[in-house]
Amino acid sequence: MKTEWRIFLIIAGFLAGATVLYGAWTAGESGGIEWVGTVALLLSFLLCTMCGGFFWFVSRRIDLRPEDRPDAEIADGAGEVGFFSPGSYWPFGLALAAAIAGMGLVFWQLWLVGAGMVAVVFGACGLLFEYYTGTRRTAEH
């Protein structure tokens, strides 16, 4: 986690400088600050700071991982990484639901935005609980 928080905070520092530079530059060129770009850069800075702060907070509470130790060997990182789904249709459904909600925003149809957001919630729940429904059996049962 040590590397991750450093990367995020370096990017956050760049974005902070870019925000100030962009605001000053647009104020000098047009006589007024261009607020959309300045706010977008500011929000990007805050997001990177939030992620970097989270990784820093977590890295203080866990032991060093092999990726964080300079004396680590490749074999130190071996072992089970986790379970990855061999195939699922839920990501397609989730993307379709997000597209429906997006189309509702584009055409400013609030009923379509609402239907799309409900579908996004159902799609996210389906993706999250795909292997907890009891319909699939493992080799142990």
Short mmCIF file of N, CA and C in Angstrom, two decimals:
data_model
loop_
_atom_site.label_atom_id
_atom_site.label_comp_id
_atom_site.label_asym_id
_atom_site.label_seq_id
_atom_site.Cartn_x
_atom_site.Cartn_y
_atom_site.Cartn_z
N MET A 1 0.81 -1.19 0.00
CA MET A 1 0.00 0.00 0.00
C MET A 1 0.86 1.26 0.00
N LYS A 2 2.11 1.08 0.34
CA LYS A 2 3.01 2.23 0.43
C LYS A 2 3.17 2.90 -0.94
N THR A 3 3.31 2.09 -1.95
CA THR A 3 3.48 2.63 -3.30
C THR A 3 2.21 3.31 -3.78
N GLU A 4 1.07 2.72 -3.48
CA GLU A 4 -0.20 3.25 -3.97
C GLU A 4 -0.48 4.65 -3.41
N TRP A 5 -0.29 4.83 -2.10
CA TRP A 5 -0.62 6.14 -1.55
C TRP A 5 0.34 7.20 -2.05
N ARG A 6 1.58 6.81 -2.29
CA ARG A 6 2.53 7.79 -2.83
C ARG A 6 2.14 8.21 -4.25
N ILE A 7 1.73 7.25 -5.06
CA ILE A 7 1.32 7.58 -6.44
C ILE A 7 0.12 8.52 -6.43
N PHE A 8 -0.89 8.19 -5.62
CA PHE A 8 -2.09 9.03 -5.58
C PHE A 8 -1.78 10.43 -5.06
N LEU A 9 -0.92 10.54 -4.06
CA LEU A 9 -0.63 11.87 -3.53
C LEU A 9 0.27 12.68 -4.47
N ILE A 10 1.12 12.03 -5.23
CA ILE A 10 1.91 12.74 -6.25
C ILE A 10 0.99 13.30 -7.33
N ILE A 11 0.03 12.46 -7.78
CA ILE A 11 -0.94 12.93 -8.78
C ILE A 11 -1.80 14.06 -8.20
N ALA A 12 -2.17 13.94 -6.92
CA ALA A 12 -2.96 14.99 -6.27
C ALA A 12 -2.18 16.30 -6.21
N GLY A 13 -0.89 16.22 -5.93
CA GLY A 13 -0.07 17.43 -5.92
C GLY A 13 0.00 18.07 -7.30
N PHE A 14 0.13 17.25 -8.33
CA PHE A 14 0.13 17.77 -9.70
C PHE A 14 -1.19 18.45 -10.01
N LEU A 15 -2.31 17.80 -9.62
CA LEU A 15 -3.62 18.37 -9.91
C LEU A 15 -3.85 19.67 -9.15
N ALA A 16 -3.32 19.78 -7.93
CA ALA A 16 -3.45 21.03 -7.18
C ALA A 16 -2.72 22.16 -7.91
N GLY A 17 -1.51 21.87 -8.37
CA GLY A 17 -0.77 22.88 -9.13
C GLY A 17 -1.45 23.22 -10.45
N ALA A 18 -1.99 22.20 -11.12
CA ALA A 18 -2.68 22.43 -12.39
C ALA A 18 -3.95 23.25 -12.18
N THR A 19 -4.63 23.05 -11.04
CA THR A 19 -5.84 23.82 -10.75
C THR A 19 -5.51 25.29 -10.60
N VAL A 20 -4.49 25.59 -9.83
CA VAL A 20 -4.09 26.99 -9.63
C VAL A 20 -3.61 27.61 -10.95
N LEU A 21 -2.79 26.88 -11.68
CA LEU A 21 -2.27 27.39 -12.96
C LEU A 21 -3.41 27.62 -13.95
N TYR A 22 -4.33 26.65 -14.04
CA TYR A 22 -5.44 26.77 -14.98
C TYR A 22 -6.34 27.95 -14.62
N GLY A 23 -6.64 28.09 -13.34
CA GLY A 23 -7.47 29.22 -12.92
C GLY A 23 -6.81 30.56 -13.21
N ALA A 24 -5.52 30.65 -12.92
CA ALA A 24 -4.80 31.91 -13.18
C ALA A 24 -4.68 32.18 -14.67
N TRP A 25 -4.43 31.14 -15.44
CA TRP A 25 -4.26 31.30 -16.88
C TRP A 25 -5.56 31.76 -17.54
N THR A 26 -6.66 31.11 -17.19
CA THR A 26 -7.94 31.52 -17.81
C THR A 26 -8.36 32.90 -17.33
N ALA A 27 -8.02 33.25 -16.10
CA ALA A 27 -8.35 34.60 -15.62
C ALA A 27 -7.54 35.65 -16.38
N GLY A 28 -6.28 35.33 -16.69
CA GLY A 28 -5.45 36.28 -17.42
C GLY A 28 -5.83 36.40 -18.88
N GLU A 29 -6.28 35.30 -19.48
CA GLU A 29 -6.62 35.31 -20.91
C GLU A 29 -7.97 35.96 -21.19
N SER A 30 -8.98 35.59 -20.40
CA SER A 30 -10.33 36.06 -20.71
C SER A 30 -10.87 37.08 -19.72
N GLY A 31 -10.12 37.38 -18.70
CA GLY A 31 -10.58 38.36 -17.73
C GLY A 31 -11.42 37.76 -16.61
N GLY A 32 -11.73 36.48 -16.70
CA GLY A 32 -12.50 35.81 -15.66
C GLY A 32 -12.11 34.34 -15.62
N ILE A 33 -12.25 33.75 -14.46
CA ILE A 33 -11.88 32.34 -14.31
C ILE A 33 -12.89 31.46 -15.02
N GLU A 34 -12.42 30.48 -15.74
CA GLU A 34 -13.29 29.50 -16.39
C GLU A 34 -13.59 28.43 -15.35
N TRP A 35 -14.81 28.47 -14.80
CA TRP A 35 -15.13 27.72 -13.60
C TRP A 35 -15.29 26.22 -13.83
N VAL A 36 -15.74 25.81 -14.99
CA VAL A 36 -16.00 24.38 -15.20
C VAL A 36 -14.69 23.59 -15.13
N GLY A 37 -13.69 24.02 -15.84
CA GLY A 37 -12.40 23.32 -15.82
C GLY A 37 -11.71 23.42 -14.48
N THR A 38 -11.81 24.58 -13.86
CA THR A 38 -11.18 24.77 -12.56
C THR A 38 -11.82 23.87 -11.50
N VAL A 39 -13.13 23.79 -11.50
CA VAL A 39 -13.82 22.93 -10.54
C VAL A 39 -13.55 21.46 -10.84
N ALA A 40 -13.49 21.10 -12.12
CA ALA A 40 -13.19 19.71 -12.47
C ALA A 40 -11.80 19.32 -11.99
N LEU A 41 -10.82 20.19 -12.16
CA LEU A 41 -9.47 19.91 -11.67
C LEU A 41 -9.44 19.85 -10.15
N LEU A 42 -10.18 20.73 -9.51
CA LEU A 42 -10.23 20.74 -8.05
C LEU A 42 -10.87 19.45 -7.51
N LEU A 43 -11.96 19.01 -8.14
CA LEU A 43 -12.59 17.76 -7.71
C LEU A 43 -11.70 16.56 -7.97
N SER A 44 -10.94 16.58 -9.06
CA SER A 44 -9.99 15.51 -9.33
C SER A 44 -8.90 15.47 -8.27
N PHE A 45 -8.43 16.65 -7.87
CA PHE A 45 -7.45 16.74 -6.79
C PHE A 45 -8.01 16.16 -5.50
N LEU A 46 -9.25 16.52 -5.18
CA LEU A 46 -9.86 16.02 -3.94
C LEU A 46 -10.06 14.50 -3.99
N LEU A 47 -10.43 13.97 -5.14
CA LEU A 47 -10.62 12.53 -5.28
C LEU A 47 -9.30 11.79 -5.11
N CYS A 48 -8.25 12.27 -5.74
CA CYS A 48 -6.93 11.62 -5.59
C CYS A 48 -6.43 11.74 -4.16
N THR A 49 -6.69 12.88 -3.52
CA THR A 49 -6.29 13.04 -2.12
C THR A 49 -7.05 12.07 -1.23
N MET A 50 -8.33 11.89 -1.51
CA MET A 50 -9.13 10.96 -0.72
C MET A 50 -8.62 9.52 -0.88
N CYS A 51 -8.34 9.11 -2.11
CA CYS A 51 -7.83 7.75 -2.34
C CYS A 51 -6.45 7.58 -1.72
N GLY A 52 -5.57 8.55 -1.90
CA GLY A 52 -4.25 8.47 -1.30
C GLY A 52 -4.30 8.45 0.21
N GLY A 53 -5.18 9.24 0.79
CA GLY A 53 -5.33 9.24 2.24
C GLY A 53 -5.85 7.91 2.76
N PHE A 54 -6.78 7.30 2.02
CA PHE A 54 -7.28 5.98 2.42
C PHE A 54 -6.18 4.94 2.38
N PHE A 55 -5.41 4.93 1.30
CA PHE A 55 -4.32 3.95 1.20
C PHE A 55 -3.26 4.20 2.27
N TRP A 56 -2.99 5.45 2.59
CA TRP A 56 -2.03 5.76 3.64
C TRP A 56 -2.56 5.26 4.98
N PHE A 57 -3.85 5.51 5.25
CA PHE A 57 -4.48 5.08 6.49
C PHE A 57 -4.42 3.56 6.63
N VAL A 58 -4.70 2.83 5.57
CA VAL A 58 -4.68 1.37 5.61
C VAL A 58 -3.25 0.85 5.72
N SER A 59 -2.31 1.49 5.03
CA SER A 59 -0.93 0.99 5.04
C SER A 59 -0.29 1.08 6.41
N ARG A 60 -0.77 1.98 7.24
CA ARG A 60 -0.23 2.08 8.60
C ARG A 60 -0.71 0.95 9.49
N ARG A 61 -1.80 0.30 9.13
CA ARG A 61 -2.41 -0.70 9.99
C ARG A 61 -2.17 -2.15 9.56
N ILE A 62 -1.58 -2.35 8.42
CA ILE A 62 -1.31 -3.72 7.97
C ILE A 62 0.19 -3.94 7.87
N ASP A 63 0.58 -5.21 7.87
CA ASP A 63 1.99 -5.54 7.69
C ASP A 63 2.42 -5.22 6.27
N LEU A 64 3.72 -5.06 6.08
CA LEU A 64 4.23 -4.79 4.74
C LEU A 64 3.95 -5.97 3.82
N ARG A 65 3.48 -5.66 2.65
CA ARG A 65 3.26 -6.69 1.63
C ARG A 65 4.57 -6.95 0.90
N PRO A 66 4.66 -8.05 0.16
CA PRO A 66 5.89 -8.29 -0.60
C PRO A 66 6.20 -7.16 -1.59
N GLU A 67 5.16 -6.51 -2.12
CA GLU A 67 5.37 -5.42 -3.07
C GLU A 67 6.02 -4.21 -2.42
N ASP A 68 5.89 -4.09 -1.10
CA ASP A 68 6.41 -2.92 -0.40
C ASP A 68 7.80 -3.14 0.20
N ARG A 69 8.26 -4.37 0.20
CA ARG A 69 9.57 -4.66 0.81
C ARG A 69 10.64 -4.72 -0.27
N PRO A 70 11.76 -4.02 -0.11
CA PRO A 70 12.82 -4.05 -1.12
C PRO A 70 13.57 -5.39 -1.14
N ASP A 71 13.52 -6.17 -0.06
CA ASP A 71 14.24 -7.44 -0.02
C ASP A 71 13.36 -8.63 -0.37
N ALA A 72 12.15 -8.40 -0.85
CA ALA A 72 11.22 -9.49 -1.13
C ALA A 72 11.60 -10.24 -2.40
N GLU A 73 11.27 -11.50 -2.41
CA GLU A 73 11.47 -12.35 -3.59
C GLU A 73 10.13 -12.52 -4.29
N ILE A 74 10.18 -12.96 -5.54
CA ILE A 74 8.96 -13.18 -6.30
C ILE A 74 8.10 -14.25 -5.63
N ALA A 75 8.73 -15.25 -5.07
CA ALA A 75 7.99 -16.35 -4.43
C ALA A 75 7.22 -15.89 -3.20
N ASP A 76 7.59 -14.75 -2.61
CA ASP A 76 6.87 -14.25 -1.44
C ASP A 76 5.44 -13.85 -1.78
N GLY A 77 5.21 -13.49 -3.01
CA GLY A 77 3.87 -13.09 -3.44
C GLY A 77 3.05 -14.23 -3.99
N ALA A 78 3.59 -15.46 -3.98
CA ALA A 78 2.87 -16.60 -4.53
C ALA A 78 1.74 -17.01 -3.59
N GLY A 79 0.83 -17.75 -4.11
CA GLY A 79 -0.29 -18.25 -3.32
C GLY A 79 -1.60 -17.87 -3.95
N GLU A 80 -2.67 -18.17 -3.24
CA GLU A 80 -4.00 -17.89 -3.77
C GLU A 80 -4.25 -16.39 -3.75
N VAL A 81 -4.69 -15.88 -4.88
CA VAL A 81 -4.98 -14.46 -5.00
C VAL A 81 -6.44 -14.18 -4.67
N GLY A 82 -7.30 -15.07 -5.09
CA GLY A 82 -8.73 -14.88 -4.84
C GLY A 82 -9.54 -15.65 -5.86
N PHE A 83 -10.83 -15.46 -5.82
CA PHE A 83 -11.73 -16.13 -6.75
C PHE A 83 -12.16 -15.15 -7.82
N PHE A 84 -12.06 -15.59 -9.06
CA PHE A 84 -12.49 -14.77 -10.18
C PHE A 84 -13.54 -15.53 -10.97
N SER A 85 -14.62 -14.88 -11.27
CA SER A 85 -15.73 -15.52 -11.95
C SER A 85 -15.32 -15.97 -13.35
N PRO A 86 -15.64 -17.22 -13.72
CA PRO A 86 -15.29 -17.68 -15.06
C PRO A 86 -16.16 -17.07 -16.14
N GLY A 87 -17.31 -16.60 -15.80
CA GLY A 87 -18.18 -15.99 -16.79
C GLY A 87 -19.44 -15.48 -16.12
N SER A 88 -19.88 -14.31 -16.49
CA SER A 88 -21.05 -13.73 -15.87
C SER A 88 -21.70 -12.77 -16.86
N TYR A 89 -23.03 -12.75 -16.82
CA TYR A 89 -23.76 -11.81 -17.66
C TYR A 89 -24.14 -10.53 -16.91
N TRP A 90 -23.88 -10.48 -15.61
CA TRP A 90 -24.25 -9.32 -14.82
C TRP A 90 -23.54 -8.04 -15.24
N PRO A 91 -22.26 -8.07 -15.61
CA PRO A 91 -21.65 -6.80 -16.05
C PRO A 91 -22.35 -6.19 -17.27
N PHE A 92 -22.82 -7.04 -18.18
CA PHE A 92 -23.56 -6.52 -19.34
C PHE A 92 -24.86 -5.86 -18.90
N GLY A 93 -25.58 -6.52 -17.97
CA GLY A 93 -26.82 -5.94 -17.47
C GLY A 93 -26.59 -4.64 -16.73
N LEU A 94 -25.51 -4.59 -15.98
CA LEU A 94 -25.17 -3.37 -15.25
C LEU A 94 -24.83 -2.23 -16.21
N ALA A 95 -24.09 -2.54 -17.25
CA ALA A 95 -23.75 -1.52 -18.26
C ALA A 95 -25.00 -1.06 -19.01
N LEU A 96 -25.89 -1.98 -19.31
CA LEU A 96 -27.14 -1.62 -19.99
C LEU A 96 -27.99 -0.72 -19.10
N ALA A 97 -28.06 -1.03 -17.82
CA ALA A 97 -28.82 -0.20 -16.89
C ALA A 97 -28.22 1.19 -16.77
N ALA A 98 -26.90 1.28 -16.72
CA ALA A 98 -26.24 2.58 -16.66
C ALA A 98 -26.48 3.37 -17.95
N ALA A 99 -26.51 2.67 -19.08
CA ALA A 99 -26.78 3.34 -20.35
C ALA A 99 -28.21 3.88 -20.39
N ILE A 100 -29.15 3.13 -19.84
CA ILE A 100 -30.53 3.60 -19.78
C ILE A 100 -30.63 4.85 -18.91
N ALA A 101 -29.99 4.82 -17.75
CA ALA A 101 -30.00 6.00 -16.88
C ALA A 101 -29.32 7.18 -17.57
N GLY A 102 -28.25 6.92 -18.29
CA GLY A 102 -27.56 7.98 -19.03
C GLY A 102 -28.41 8.56 -20.13
N MET A 103 -29.15 7.71 -20.83
CA MET A 103 -30.04 8.22 -21.88
C MET A 103 -31.15 9.08 -21.27
N GLY A 104 -31.60 8.69 -20.09
CA GLY A 104 -32.59 9.51 -19.40
C GLY A 104 -32.04 10.89 -19.07
N LEU A 105 -30.77 10.95 -18.68
CA LEU A 105 -30.15 12.25 -18.41
C LEU A 105 -29.97 13.06 -19.69
N VAL A 106 -29.59 12.38 -20.76
CA VAL A 106 -29.36 13.09 -22.03
C VAL A 106 -30.65 13.75 -22.52
N PHE A 107 -31.75 13.00 -22.47
CA PHE A 107 -33.01 13.54 -22.97
C PHE A 107 -33.86 14.16 -21.86
N TRP A 108 -33.33 14.25 -20.66
CA TRP A 108 -33.97 14.83 -19.49
C TRP A 108 -35.36 14.24 -19.26
N GLN A 109 -35.39 12.90 -19.28
CA GLN A 109 -36.59 12.15 -18.97
C GLN A 109 -36.40 11.53 -17.59
N LEU A 110 -36.97 12.17 -16.58
CA LEU A 110 -36.70 11.74 -15.21
C LEU A 110 -37.24 10.34 -14.92
N TRP A 111 -38.30 9.94 -15.59
CA TRP A 111 -38.80 8.59 -15.38
C TRP A 111 -37.80 7.56 -15.89
N LEU A 112 -37.10 7.88 -16.97
CA LEU A 112 -36.10 6.97 -17.52
C LEU A 112 -34.86 6.94 -16.63
N VAL A 113 -34.49 8.08 -16.06
CA VAL A 113 -33.38 8.12 -15.11
C VAL A 113 -33.72 7.26 -13.90
N GLY A 114 -34.93 7.40 -13.39
CA GLY A 114 -35.36 6.60 -12.24
C GLY A 114 -35.36 5.11 -12.55
N ALA A 115 -35.91 4.74 -13.70
CA ALA A 115 -35.93 3.32 -14.08
C ALA A 115 -34.51 2.80 -14.25
N GLY A 116 -33.64 3.59 -14.85
CA GLY A 116 -32.25 3.17 -15.03
C GLY A 116 -31.52 3.02 -13.70
N MET A 117 -31.76 3.92 -12.77
CA MET A 117 -31.10 3.83 -11.46
C MET A 117 -31.59 2.62 -10.67
N VAL A 118 -32.88 2.32 -10.76
CA VAL A 118 -33.39 1.11 -10.12
C VAL A 118 -32.74 -0.12 -10.74
N ALA A 119 -32.62 -0.11 -12.06
CA ALA A 119 -31.97 -1.24 -12.75
C ALA A 119 -30.49 -1.33 -12.38
N VAL A 120 -29.82 -0.20 -12.18
CA VAL A 120 -28.42 -0.20 -11.75
C VAL A 120 -28.29 -0.85 -10.37
N VAL A 121 -29.21 -0.52 -9.47
CA VAL A 121 -29.17 -1.12 -8.13
C VAL A 121 -29.38 -2.63 -8.22
N PHE A 122 -30.36 -3.07 -9.02
CA PHE A 122 -30.59 -4.50 -9.18
C PHE A 122 -29.40 -5.19 -9.84
N GLY A 123 -28.81 -4.55 -10.84
CA GLY A 123 -27.65 -5.13 -11.51
C GLY A 123 -26.45 -5.24 -10.59
N ALA A 124 -26.23 -4.21 -9.77
CA ALA A 124 -25.11 -4.25 -8.82
C ALA A 124 -25.33 -5.32 -7.77
N CYS A 125 -26.58 -5.46 -7.30
CA CYS A 125 -26.87 -6.52 -6.32
C CYS A 125 -26.70 -7.90 -6.95
N GLY A 126 -27.14 -8.04 -8.19
CA GLY A 126 -26.97 -9.32 -8.87
C GLY A 126 -25.52 -9.68 -9.05
N LEU A 127 -24.70 -8.71 -9.41
CA LEU A 127 -23.27 -8.95 -9.58
C LEU A 127 -22.61 -9.27 -8.24
N LEU A 128 -23.01 -8.57 -7.21
CA LEU A 128 -22.41 -8.76 -5.89
C LEU A 128 -22.78 -10.11 -5.29
N PHE A 129 -24.04 -10.49 -5.42
CA PHE A 129 -24.52 -11.71 -4.78
C PHE A 129 -24.64 -12.89 -5.73
N GLU A 130 -23.94 -12.85 -6.83
CA GLU A 130 -24.04 -13.90 -7.84
C GLU A 130 -23.71 -15.28 -7.29
N TYR A 131 -22.74 -15.38 -6.45
CA TYR A 131 -22.33 -16.69 -5.93
C TYR A 131 -22.87 -16.96 -4.53
N TYR A 132 -23.82 -16.16 -4.08
CA TYR A 132 -24.42 -16.36 -2.76
C TYR A 132 -25.90 -16.67 -2.85
N THR A 133 -26.39 -17.02 -4.03
CA THR A 133 -27.83 -17.24 -4.21
C THR A 133 -28.25 -18.66 -3.87
N GLY A 134 -27.32 -19.59 -3.78
CA GLY A 134 -27.66 -20.97 -3.48
C GLY A 134 -27.98 -21.80 -4.70
N THR A 135 -28.00 -21.19 -5.89
CA THR A 135 -28.30 -21.96 -7.10
C THR A 135 -27.07 -22.70 -7.60
N ARG A 136 -25.91 -22.23 -7.24
CA ARG A 136 -24.68 -22.89 -7.68
C ARG A 136 -24.14 -23.72 -6.53
N ARG A 137 -23.70 -24.89 -6.84
CA ARG A 137 -23.16 -25.78 -5.83
C ARG A 137 -21.64 -25.91 -6.03
N THR A 138 -20.94 -25.94 -4.92
CA THR A 138 -19.49 -26.13 -5.00
C THR A 138 -19.19 -27.61 -4.91
N ALA A 139 -17.92 -27.97 -5.09
CA ALA A 139 -17.52 -29.37 -5.06
C ALA A 139 -17.65 -29.98 -3.67
N GLU A 140 -17.71 -29.13 -2.64
CA GLU A 140 -17.79 -29.63 -1.26
C GLU A 140 -19.17 -30.15 -0.93
N HIS A 141 -20.22 -29.70 -1.62
CA HIS A 141 -21.58 -30.09 -1.26
C HIS A 141 -22.05 -31.25 -2.09
#
